[in-house]
Amino acid sequence: MAINDEVLRMPREQLEELQLERLKKTVVDCYENIPFYKDLFDEAGFNPYDVKTLDDIQKAPFTTKQDLRDNYPFGLFATPLSEVKEIHMSSGTMGVATVGGYTQRDLETWGECFARGIKFANGTPEDICHICYGYGLFTGGLGAHYGSIAAGCMTLPMSAGNTKRQINVMRTMGSTILCCTPSYAMHLADTAIEMGIDPAEEFSLRAGIHGAEPFSDNFRAELEKKLNYRVLDIYGLTETMGPGVAIECWEQDGLHLAEDFFLAEIIDPETGKVLPDGEWGELVLTTLCREASPVVRYRTRDITCIKTGECKCGRTHKRIARLHGRTDDMLIIRGVNVFPSQIENVMETFPEVASWYQIELDTIGSLDTVTLKLEVNPDFTFDEISAIERLQKKISTRLQEALQVGIKVQLVEPKSIPRSEGKAKRVIDLRTYKNMS
Ligand code: DLL
């Protein structure tokens, strides 16, 4: 299948006409086919037949993750189950999982969205696309797979894990595009180095399409250096499709939204008010072509902004800024709001420490405590107690200055923080475990 780059260069007026036509159909389809939406719209006094402009979406009520959970498993499907060809699910570690259904056309749309990322990486049928996002109910593996097939690449459906085999295949087959989480890409690079392989020299990678979790600019720079390729950030979520809702082009200056398939708004998470382009807030998405599991004004909880100005690549689809956190990521430490990305920003100013960290939340008596476990770089002499203590103190002071909250820093040896094959687990909340037991 040819990748439709023309639609990405459509004049805005024409694109917005296309969006409006699709939006009208989506809200009516939801109203007519999903009892949940009929009740929701009626209660909010929103008439789906009255949508005349794109801004009219602002009259519609929001949908939340809880609504999806309450309707588990198939309550929000708009088509008969016989038309649903595939199911994916969010991991559900924080509660009941949410379910997405795909018709044959939904799968094709998904493939096209991910294939755009391959196109952004200048991918062609000459490329070998190495996929180590997990296959299964998680959307990463199969989303990348459909994208690679749609882009006409040779596809290596490796799935996650078995890192040494991944490295051997990558080296011997000459994989050129790597699709996995950024933390797993780093783990692959580090493991190769440990095996005596220089990935920058011995791999043939040109591009990495990495997402599913936040990663900083420094982390990206380190990956690009170790693997000698270019990293493009890809965003998506199970509730609206999976990977491919927004992807960075070669310019690495924000992620182009697939605006022909999704209508995006940024809202103030407190008031629900829509914010203008350029202002940071919560991303809200409405699917425009989803047949089986459409969503209207879904609150993603992801924090970003719509970038102003045009992208150098000339594509007209709007871009969102790289995501560094979610509204529900926010830690409240003794009354102070802290995002893990703020801790990361401080950490990155210390060359002695690596990118691997974990934030451990606990309580002693009634007091919340936070310990930041940080790996030192392999060239840091870990056995010199006084040097360790000095550095711990220095980082802790810098965190106190930046965040106005006391965080205990515990330096740990290289490789001691568990590596994940999928999304890295950065926050360990021992308070939850205590409450559960
Ligand atoms: O993580 C879909 C995906 C797979 C995206 C592979 C990219 C690549 P979920 O498991 O439902 O779906 O998790 C969705 O992950 O709401 C964000 O909070 C986070 N997330 C996804 N992509 C990014 C990214 C997949 N590029 C949730 N940067 C979303 C930061 C991301 N966070």
Short mmCIF file of C-alpha atoms and ligand atoms in Angstrom, two decimals:
data_model
loop_
_atom_site.label_atom_id
_atom_site.label_comp_id
_atom_site.label_asym_id
_atom_site.label_seq_id
_atom_site.Cartn_x
_atom_site.Cartn_y
_atom_site.Cartn_z
CA MET A 1 0.00 0.00 0.00
CA ALA A 2 1.31 3.45 -0.90
CA ILE A 3 1.61 5.78 2.07
CA ASN A 4 -0.69 8.74 1.63
CA ASP A 5 1.70 11.64 2.17
CA GLU A 6 -0.54 13.99 0.13
CA VAL A 7 -3.17 14.08 2.84
CA LEU A 8 -0.45 15.25 5.22
CA ARG A 9 0.23 18.23 2.94
CA MET A 10 -3.39 19.20 2.32
CA PRO A 11 -4.20 22.91 2.62
CA ARG A 12 -5.65 23.51 6.11
CA GLU A 13 -9.01 24.64 4.81
CA GLN A 14 -9.50 21.43 2.89
CA LEU A 15 -8.26 19.33 5.82
CA GLU A 16 -10.70 21.05 8.19
CA GLU A 17 -13.56 20.41 5.75
CA LEU A 18 -12.63 16.73 5.77
CA GLN A 19 -12.47 16.74 9.57
CA LEU A 20 -15.89 18.40 9.86
CA GLU A 21 -17.52 15.91 7.51
CA ARG A 22 -16.02 13.03 9.51
CA LEU A 23 -16.85 14.60 12.88
CA LYS A 24 -20.52 14.96 11.96
CA LYS A 25 -20.66 11.29 11.06
CA THR A 26 -18.81 10.19 14.22
CA VAL A 27 -21.07 12.00 16.70
CA VAL A 28 -24.24 10.79 14.95
CA ASP A 29 -22.91 7.21 14.76
CA CYS A 30 -22.06 7.26 18.47
CA TYR A 31 -25.49 8.66 19.34
CA GLU A 32 -27.39 6.17 17.21
CA ASN A 33 -25.38 3.04 17.97
CA ILE A 34 -24.02 3.33 21.50
CA PRO A 35 -26.60 3.71 24.31
CA PHE A 36 -23.92 5.17 26.59
CA TYR A 37 -23.36 8.09 24.19
CA LYS A 38 -27.10 8.62 23.64
CA ASP A 39 -27.58 9.07 27.40
CA LEU A 40 -24.41 11.14 27.78
CA PHE A 41 -25.33 13.53 24.94
CA ASP A 42 -28.99 13.82 26.01
CA GLU A 43 -28.00 14.56 29.59
CA ALA A 44 -25.56 17.26 28.46
CA GLY A 45 -28.12 18.72 26.02
CA PHE A 46 -25.77 18.08 23.10
CA ASN A 47 -27.55 17.46 19.80
CA PRO A 48 -25.20 15.55 17.45
CA TYR A 49 -27.30 16.61 14.45
CA ASP A 50 -26.52 20.25 15.22
CA VAL A 51 -22.78 20.13 14.58
CA LYS A 52 -22.04 22.81 11.97
CA THR A 53 -18.42 23.74 12.70
CA LEU A 54 -15.39 22.03 14.23
CA ASP A 55 -15.75 24.27 17.29
CA ASP A 56 -19.18 22.77 17.93
CA ILE A 57 -17.34 19.78 19.39
CA GLN A 58 -16.81 21.98 22.44
CA LYS A 59 -20.52 21.60 23.21
CA ALA A 60 -20.12 17.82 23.57
CA PRO A 61 -19.40 16.25 26.98
CA PHE A 62 -16.09 14.53 27.72
CA THR A 63 -15.50 10.77 27.85
CA THR A 64 -13.15 9.43 30.54
CA LYS A 65 -11.21 6.27 31.19
CA GLN A 66 -13.77 5.45 33.89
CA ASP A 67 -16.55 5.49 31.25
CA LEU A 68 -14.58 2.96 29.24
CA ARG A 69 -14.02 0.80 32.28
CA ASP A 70 -17.69 0.98 33.28
CA ASN A 71 -18.62 -0.36 29.86
CA TYR A 72 -16.13 -3.24 29.86
CA PRO A 73 -15.82 -5.21 27.67
CA PHE A 74 -17.95 -4.34 24.61
CA GLY A 75 -20.37 -1.68 25.86
CA LEU A 76 -18.86 1.13 23.78
CA PHE A 77 -18.69 -0.72 20.46
CA ALA A 78 -20.58 0.94 17.63
CA THR A 79 -20.64 -2.07 15.30
CA PRO A 80 -21.98 -5.61 15.71
CA LEU A 81 -19.36 -7.93 17.23
CA SER A 82 -19.28 -9.90 13.97
CA GLU A 83 -17.61 -6.89 12.33
CA VAL A 84 -14.92 -6.64 14.99
CA LYS A 85 -11.79 -8.41 13.77
CA GLU A 86 -9.33 -7.69 16.54
CA ILE A 87 -9.24 -6.62 20.17
CA HIS A 88 -6.57 -4.77 22.11
CA MET A 89 -6.49 -3.85 25.75
CA SER A 90 -4.66 -1.48 28.03
CA SER A 91 -2.65 -3.20 30.72
CA GLY A 92 -5.09 -2.40 33.50
CA THR A 93 -2.46 -2.22 36.23
CA MET A 94 -4.31 0.76 37.74
CA GLY A 95 -7.77 -0.86 37.60
CA VAL A 96 -10.06 -2.62 35.12
CA ALA A 97 -8.54 -2.73 31.64
CA THR A 98 -10.03 -0.76 28.78
CA VAL A 99 -10.85 -2.52 25.52
CA GLY A 100 -10.58 -1.34 21.93
CA GLY A 101 -12.17 -3.13 18.97
CA TYR A 102 -11.04 -2.86 15.34
CA THR A 103 -12.98 -3.59 12.17
CA GLN A 104 -11.02 -4.54 9.07
CA ARG A 105 -11.04 -0.88 8.05
CA ASP A 106 -9.86 0.22 11.49
CA LEU A 107 -6.88 -2.11 11.15
CA GLU A 108 -6.07 -0.60 7.75
CA THR A 109 -6.33 2.93 9.14
CA TRP A 110 -4.03 1.96 11.97
CA GLY A 111 -1.50 0.46 9.57
CA GLU A 112 -1.58 3.64 7.52
CA CYS A 113 -1.03 5.84 10.60
CA PHE A 114 2.01 3.87 11.77
CA ALA A 115 3.33 3.62 8.21
CA ARG A 116 3.49 7.41 8.17
CA GLY A 117 6.15 7.14 10.87
CA ILE A 118 8.12 4.84 8.61
CA LYS A 119 7.65 7.34 5.80
CA PHE A 120 8.83 10.15 8.13
CA ALA A 121 11.94 8.02 8.65
CA ASN A 122 12.33 7.97 4.85
CA GLY A 123 11.48 4.27 4.95
CA THR A 124 11.06 2.28 1.73
CA PRO A 125 10.53 -1.41 0.86
CA GLU A 126 14.34 -1.70 1.07
CA ASP A 127 14.11 -1.26 4.84
CA ILE A 128 14.13 -4.03 7.43
CA CYS A 129 11.78 -3.12 10.21
CA HIS A 130 12.71 -4.76 13.52
CA ILE A 131 9.75 -4.74 15.90
CA CYS A 132 10.37 -5.44 19.57
CA TYR A 133 7.34 -3.77 21.06
CA GLY A 134 5.42 -6.57 22.76
CA TYR A 135 2.95 -8.43 20.53
CA GLY A 136 -0.38 -9.37 22.07
CA LEU A 137 -3.09 -7.25 23.65
CA PHE A 138 -0.66 -4.31 23.98
CA THR A 139 -1.02 -2.15 20.87
CA GLY A 140 2.72 -1.59 20.31
CA GLY A 141 3.70 -4.82 18.53
CA LEU A 142 0.80 -5.28 16.14
CA GLY A 143 0.44 -1.53 15.47
CA ALA A 144 4.06 -1.39 14.31
CA HIS A 145 3.57 -4.65 12.43
CA TYR A 146 0.61 -3.36 10.39
CA GLY A 147 2.56 -0.16 9.75
CA SER A 148 5.61 -2.00 8.52
CA ILE A 149 3.52 -4.20 6.23
CA ALA A 150 1.61 -1.15 4.90
CA ALA A 151 4.93 0.60 4.22
CA GLY A 152 6.13 -2.48 2.34
CA CYS A 153 9.16 -3.13 4.56
CA MET A 154 10.61 -6.51 5.39
CA THR A 155 9.09 -7.08 8.82
CA LEU A 156 10.82 -8.81 11.74
CA PRO A 157 8.10 -9.60 14.29
CA MET A 158 10.52 -10.10 17.18
CA SER A 159 8.22 -9.02 20.04
CA ALA A 160 9.84 -8.03 23.34
CA GLY A 161 12.49 -9.94 25.28
CA ASN A 162 15.31 -12.34 24.55
CA THR A 163 17.66 -9.41 24.18
CA LYS A 164 20.74 -11.32 23.01
CA ARG A 165 18.76 -12.89 20.20
CA GLN A 166 17.42 -9.47 19.22
CA ILE A 167 21.01 -8.25 18.99
CA ASN A 168 22.18 -11.21 16.92
CA VAL A 169 19.27 -10.85 14.50
CA MET A 170 19.78 -7.10 14.26
CA ARG A 171 23.45 -7.57 13.45
CA THR A 172 23.20 -10.48 11.06
CA MET A 173 20.09 -9.40 9.17
CA GLY A 174 20.98 -5.70 9.14
CA SER A 175 17.78 -4.27 10.63
CA THR A 176 17.44 -0.62 9.56
CA ILE A 177 14.40 0.64 11.49
CA LEU A 178 13.94 -0.24 15.16
CA CYS A 179 10.50 -0.08 16.77
CA CYS A 180 10.37 -0.45 20.58
CA THR A 181 10.11 1.61 23.74
CA PRO A 182 13.02 4.04 24.19
CA SER A 183 14.05 2.33 27.43
CA TYR A 184 14.24 -1.02 25.69
CA ALA A 185 16.29 0.51 22.86
CA MET A 186 18.76 1.73 25.50
CA HIS A 187 18.84 -1.71 27.08
CA LEU A 188 19.54 -3.27 23.67
CA ALA A 189 22.39 -0.84 23.08
CA ASP A 190 23.92 -1.41 26.53
CA THR A 191 23.62 -5.18 26.26
CA ALA A 192 25.30 -5.14 22.85
CA ILE A 193 28.17 -3.11 24.29
CA GLU A 194 28.49 -5.61 27.14
CA MET A 195 28.66 -8.42 24.57
CA GLY A 196 31.63 -6.65 22.99
CA ILE A 197 29.64 -5.36 20.03
CA ASP A 198 29.79 -1.69 19.10
CA PRO A 199 26.21 -1.04 17.96
CA ALA A 200 27.15 2.26 16.33
CA GLU A 201 29.52 0.36 14.01
CA GLU A 202 28.08 -3.12 13.72
CA PHE A 203 24.33 -2.42 13.47
CA SER A 204 22.79 -0.96 10.32
CA LEU A 205 20.09 1.06 12.02
CA ARG A 206 19.00 4.32 10.38
CA ALA A 207 15.98 5.19 12.48
CA GLY A 208 14.17 4.27 15.67
CA ILE A 209 10.43 4.79 16.10
CA HIS A 210 10.14 4.94 19.85
CA GLY A 211 7.25 5.74 22.15
CA ALA A 212 4.72 4.38 24.67
CA GLU A 213 6.54 6.23 27.47
CA PRO A 214 8.13 9.63 27.98
CA PHE A 215 11.84 10.09 27.32
CA SER A 216 13.91 13.23 27.66
CA ASP A 217 15.95 15.00 24.99
CA ASN A 218 19.14 13.88 26.74
CA PHE A 219 17.98 10.28 26.72
CA ARG A 220 17.30 10.60 23.00
CA ALA A 221 20.73 12.11 22.36
CA GLU A 222 22.38 9.24 24.23
CA LEU A 223 20.42 6.67 22.21
CA GLU A 224 21.27 8.36 18.92
CA LYS A 225 24.94 8.34 19.84
CA LYS A 226 25.05 4.74 20.97
CA LEU A 227 23.06 3.36 18.05
CA ASN A 228 24.13 5.86 15.39
CA TYR A 229 20.60 6.47 14.09
CA ARG A 230 17.82 9.04 14.33
CA VAL A 231 15.05 8.67 16.91
CA LEU A 232 11.48 9.66 16.06
CA ASP A 233 8.96 9.90 18.88
CA ILE A 234 5.61 8.16 18.36
CA TYR A 235 2.52 8.68 20.51
CA GLY A 236 -0.73 6.82 20.87
CA LEU A 237 -3.03 5.12 23.32
CA THR A 238 -5.22 2.04 23.35
CA GLU A 239 -8.41 4.03 23.89
CA THR A 240 -8.16 5.79 20.54
CA MET A 241 -6.16 3.27 18.42
CA GLY A 242 -2.62 2.59 19.63
CA PRO A 243 0.67 3.98 18.28
CA GLY A 244 0.36 6.42 15.39
CA VAL A 245 -1.98 9.12 16.73
CA ALA A 246 0.98 11.52 16.44
CA ILE A 247 4.52 10.97 15.14
CA GLU A 248 7.63 13.09 14.74
CA CYS A 249 8.95 13.71 11.28
CA TRP A 250 12.67 13.87 10.43
CA GLU A 251 12.77 17.48 11.75
CA GLN A 252 12.22 16.22 15.33
CA ASP A 253 10.24 19.34 16.13
CA GLY A 254 6.98 18.06 17.58
CA LEU A 255 4.76 15.13 16.64
CA HIS A 256 2.42 15.54 13.65
CA LEU A 257 -1.12 14.57 14.62
CA ALA A 258 -2.92 12.31 12.19
CA GLU A 259 -5.54 15.05 11.86
CA ASP A 260 -7.50 13.28 9.15
CA PHE A 261 -8.26 10.55 11.72
CA PHE A 262 -8.31 12.46 15.03
CA LEU A 263 -9.61 15.80 16.21
CA ALA A 264 -7.40 17.16 18.99
CA GLU A 265 -8.12 19.78 21.63
CA ILE A 266 -6.06 20.98 24.57
CA ILE A 267 -8.00 21.75 27.72
CA ASP A 268 -7.29 23.13 31.13
CA PRO A 269 -7.50 19.91 33.18
CA GLU A 270 -9.07 21.77 36.13
CA THR A 271 -11.80 23.72 34.35
CA GLY A 272 -12.25 21.75 31.13
CA LYS A 273 -11.92 25.01 29.17
CA VAL A 274 -10.37 24.71 25.69
CA LEU A 275 -6.98 26.41 25.46
CA PRO A 276 -5.49 28.15 22.41
CA ASP A 277 -2.62 26.63 20.41
CA GLY A 278 0.69 27.08 22.19
CA GLU A 279 -0.72 26.63 25.70
CA TRP A 280 0.00 23.51 27.72
CA GLY A 281 -2.85 21.41 29.02
CA GLU A 282 -4.51 18.01 28.71
CA LEU A 283 -4.91 16.45 25.29
CA VAL A 284 -8.49 15.51 24.38
CA LEU A 285 -9.11 13.35 21.33
CA THR A 286 -12.12 12.55 19.17
CA THR A 287 -11.74 9.74 16.65
CA LEU A 288 -12.92 10.71 13.15
CA CYS A 289 -12.94 7.37 11.31
CA ARG A 290 -12.97 4.70 14.00
CA GLU A 291 -15.73 2.21 13.22
CA ALA A 292 -15.71 -0.29 16.11
CA SER A 293 -14.62 1.84 19.08
CA PRO A 294 -15.17 5.54 18.38
CA VAL A 295 -14.60 7.98 21.22
CA VAL A 296 -15.83 11.55 21.56
CA ARG A 297 -13.73 14.05 23.51
CA TYR A 298 -11.69 11.39 25.28
CA ARG A 299 -9.61 12.87 28.10
CA THR A 300 -6.19 11.31 27.63
CA ARG A 301 -4.67 12.83 30.81
CA ASP A 302 -1.52 13.45 28.76
CA ILE A 303 -0.04 16.89 29.06
CA THR A 304 1.18 18.67 25.93
CA CYS A 305 0.46 21.68 23.73
CA ILE A 306 -0.32 22.21 20.07
CA LYS A 307 2.75 23.81 18.57
CA THR A 308 2.30 27.07 16.73
CA GLY A 309 3.99 27.85 13.41
CA GLU A 310 4.72 25.58 10.51
CA CYS A 311 6.99 22.56 10.39
CA LYS A 312 10.02 22.82 8.13
CA CYS A 313 8.95 19.58 6.44
CA GLY A 314 6.01 21.43 4.87
CA ARG A 315 3.35 19.02 6.13
CA THR A 316 0.23 20.86 7.25
CA HIS A 317 -0.94 18.55 10.03
CA LYS A 318 -0.55 20.23 13.41
CA ARG A 319 2.09 19.08 15.85
CA ILE A 320 1.94 18.37 19.57
CA ALA A 321 4.95 18.93 21.81
CA ARG A 322 6.78 15.88 23.14
CA LEU A 323 5.01 14.52 26.19
CA HIS A 324 6.69 14.58 29.55
CA GLY A 325 3.90 13.66 31.87
CA ARG A 326 0.29 12.88 32.57
CA THR A 327 -2.10 14.62 34.90
CA ASP A 328 -2.23 11.43 36.97
CA ASP A 329 1.59 11.09 37.05
CA MET A 330 1.79 13.98 39.40
CA LEU A 331 3.19 13.02 42.78
CA ILE A 332 1.98 14.96 45.75
CA ILE A 333 4.86 14.94 48.17
CA ARG A 334 4.02 16.55 51.46
CA GLY A 335 1.61 18.85 49.69
CA VAL A 336 3.99 19.80 46.89
CA ASN A 337 3.11 18.80 43.34
CA VAL A 338 6.03 17.09 41.59
CA PHE A 339 6.23 15.50 38.15
CA PRO A 340 8.82 12.76 37.59
CA SER A 341 10.05 14.74 34.57
CA GLN A 342 11.08 17.60 36.90
CA ILE A 343 13.20 15.16 38.90
CA GLU A 344 14.68 13.89 35.64
CA ASN A 345 15.58 17.43 34.55
CA VAL A 346 17.66 17.89 37.70
CA MET A 347 19.26 14.45 37.44
CA GLU A 348 20.41 15.14 33.91
CA THR A 349 22.60 18.00 35.02
CA PHE A 350 24.89 15.50 36.78
CA PRO A 351 27.25 13.72 34.38
CA GLU A 352 28.14 11.17 37.07
CA VAL A 353 24.70 9.52 36.88
CA ALA A 354 23.10 7.42 34.15
CA SER A 355 19.56 7.70 32.78
CA TRP A 356 18.18 4.86 34.88
CA TYR A 357 16.25 5.83 37.97
CA GLN A 358 13.34 4.86 40.15
CA ILE A 359 11.30 7.00 42.50
CA GLU A 360 10.22 5.11 45.60
CA LEU A 361 7.32 6.49 47.62
CA ASP A 362 6.79 5.26 51.15
CA THR A 363 5.42 6.38 54.49
CA ILE A 364 7.15 6.44 57.82
CA GLY A 365 4.49 6.98 60.46
CA SER A 366 2.18 9.44 58.78
CA LEU A 367 4.93 11.15 56.80
CA ASP A 368 5.43 10.56 53.08
CA THR A 369 9.01 9.83 52.11
CA VAL A 370 10.55 9.86 48.66
CA THR A 371 13.75 8.11 47.70
CA LEU A 372 15.29 8.64 44.32
CA LYS A 373 17.37 5.61 43.35
CA LEU A 374 19.85 6.60 40.74
CA GLU A 375 22.36 4.52 38.84
CA VAL A 376 25.85 5.93 38.57
CA ASN A 377 27.70 5.77 35.27
CA PRO A 378 30.07 2.79 34.91
CA ASP A 379 33.13 5.10 35.07
CA PHE A 380 32.15 6.45 38.50
CA THR A 381 34.17 4.77 41.27
CA PHE A 382 31.40 3.29 43.29
CA ASP A 383 33.47 1.96 46.20
CA GLU A 384 34.54 5.37 47.48
CA ILE A 385 31.97 5.98 50.22
CA SER A 386 32.82 9.63 50.76
CA ALA A 387 32.48 10.41 47.03
CA ILE A 388 29.11 8.65 46.95
CA GLU A 389 27.86 10.56 49.95
CA ARG A 390 29.07 13.86 48.58
CA LEU A 391 27.31 13.31 45.28
CA GLN A 392 24.09 12.14 46.95
CA LYS A 393 24.05 15.27 49.04
CA LYS A 394 24.75 17.50 46.03
CA ILE A 395 21.89 16.02 44.00
CA SER A 396 19.52 16.15 46.96
CA THR A 397 20.30 19.83 47.56
CA ARG A 398 19.76 20.64 43.88
CA LEU A 399 16.39 18.80 43.98
CA GLN A 400 15.38 20.72 47.11
CA GLU A 401 16.20 24.01 45.38
CA ALA A 402 14.34 23.12 42.21
CA LEU A 403 11.28 21.41 43.68
CA GLN A 404 11.02 22.82 47.20
CA VAL A 405 10.73 19.37 48.65
CA GLY A 406 13.15 17.02 50.38
CA ILE A 407 14.03 13.94 48.34
CA LYS A 408 16.48 11.36 49.61
CA VAL A 409 18.98 10.35 46.95
CA GLN A 410 20.41 6.85 46.94
CA LEU A 411 23.09 6.16 44.34
CA VAL A 412 23.15 2.55 43.19
CA GLU A 413 25.55 0.52 41.07
CA PRO A 414 25.26 0.40 37.28
CA LYS A 415 22.68 -2.15 36.07
CA SER A 416 21.01 -2.53 39.47
CA ILE A 417 17.68 -0.98 38.47
CA PRO A 418 15.58 -3.63 36.71
CA ARG A 419 15.36 -3.19 32.94
CA SER A 420 11.96 -3.55 31.34
CA GLU A 421 11.18 -5.05 27.96
CA GLY A 422 8.24 -2.68 27.59
CA LYS A 423 7.48 0.51 29.43
CA ALA A 424 10.00 1.38 32.15
CA LYS A 425 8.58 1.46 35.67
CA ARG A 426 9.82 4.74 37.11
CA VAL A 427 7.62 5.16 40.18
CA ILE A 428 7.26 2.49 42.85
CA ASP A 429 4.54 3.38 45.32
CA LEU A 430 5.15 1.27 48.41
CA ARG A 431 2.27 3.16 50.08
CA THR A 432 -0.16 1.39 47.73
CA TYR A 433 1.30 -2.01 48.56
CA LYS A 434 1.02 -1.22 52.28
CA ASN A 435 -2.61 -0.18 51.88
CA MET A 436 -3.35 -3.36 49.96
CA SER A 437 -1.86 -5.70 52.52
O1 DLL B 1 1.51 2.91 24.83
C1 DLL B 1 0.55 2.87 22.60
C2 DLL B 1 1.90 3.00 22.01
C3 DLL B 1 2.61 1.87 21.68
C4 DLL B 1 2.41 4.25 21.73
C5 DLL B 1 3.87 1.97 21.06
C6 DLL B 1 3.65 4.40 21.10
C7 DLL B 1 4.37 3.26 20.78
P1 DLL B 1 -1.14 2.44 26.11
O2 DLL B 1 -0.46 1.27 26.69
O3 DLL B 1 -2.63 2.49 26.13
O4 DLL B 1 -0.74 2.62 24.61
O5 DLL B 1 -0.56 3.70 26.86
C8 DLL B 1 -0.92 4.99 26.47
O6 DLL B 1 1.24 5.84 27.14
O7 DLL B 1 -1.67 7.91 27.32
C9 DLL B 1 0.79 8.14 27.36
O8 DLL B 1 0.63 8.45 28.71
C10 DLL B 1 1.88 7.11 27.17
N1 DLL B 1 2.59 7.33 25.90
C11 DLL B 1 2.36 6.75 24.71
N2 DLL B 1 3.24 7.22 23.79
C12 DLL B 1 4.00 8.14 24.40
C13 DLL B 1 5.07 8.99 24.00
C14 DLL B 1 0.51 2.80 24.12
N3 DLL B 1 5.55 8.98 22.76
C15 DLL B 1 -0.18 6.01 27.29
N4 DLL B 1 5.60 9.82 24.91
C16 DLL B 1 -0.45 7.41 26.83
C17 DLL B 1 5.14 9.85 26.18
C18 DLL B 1 3.59 8.22 25.76
N5 DLL B 1 4.16 9.07 26.63
#
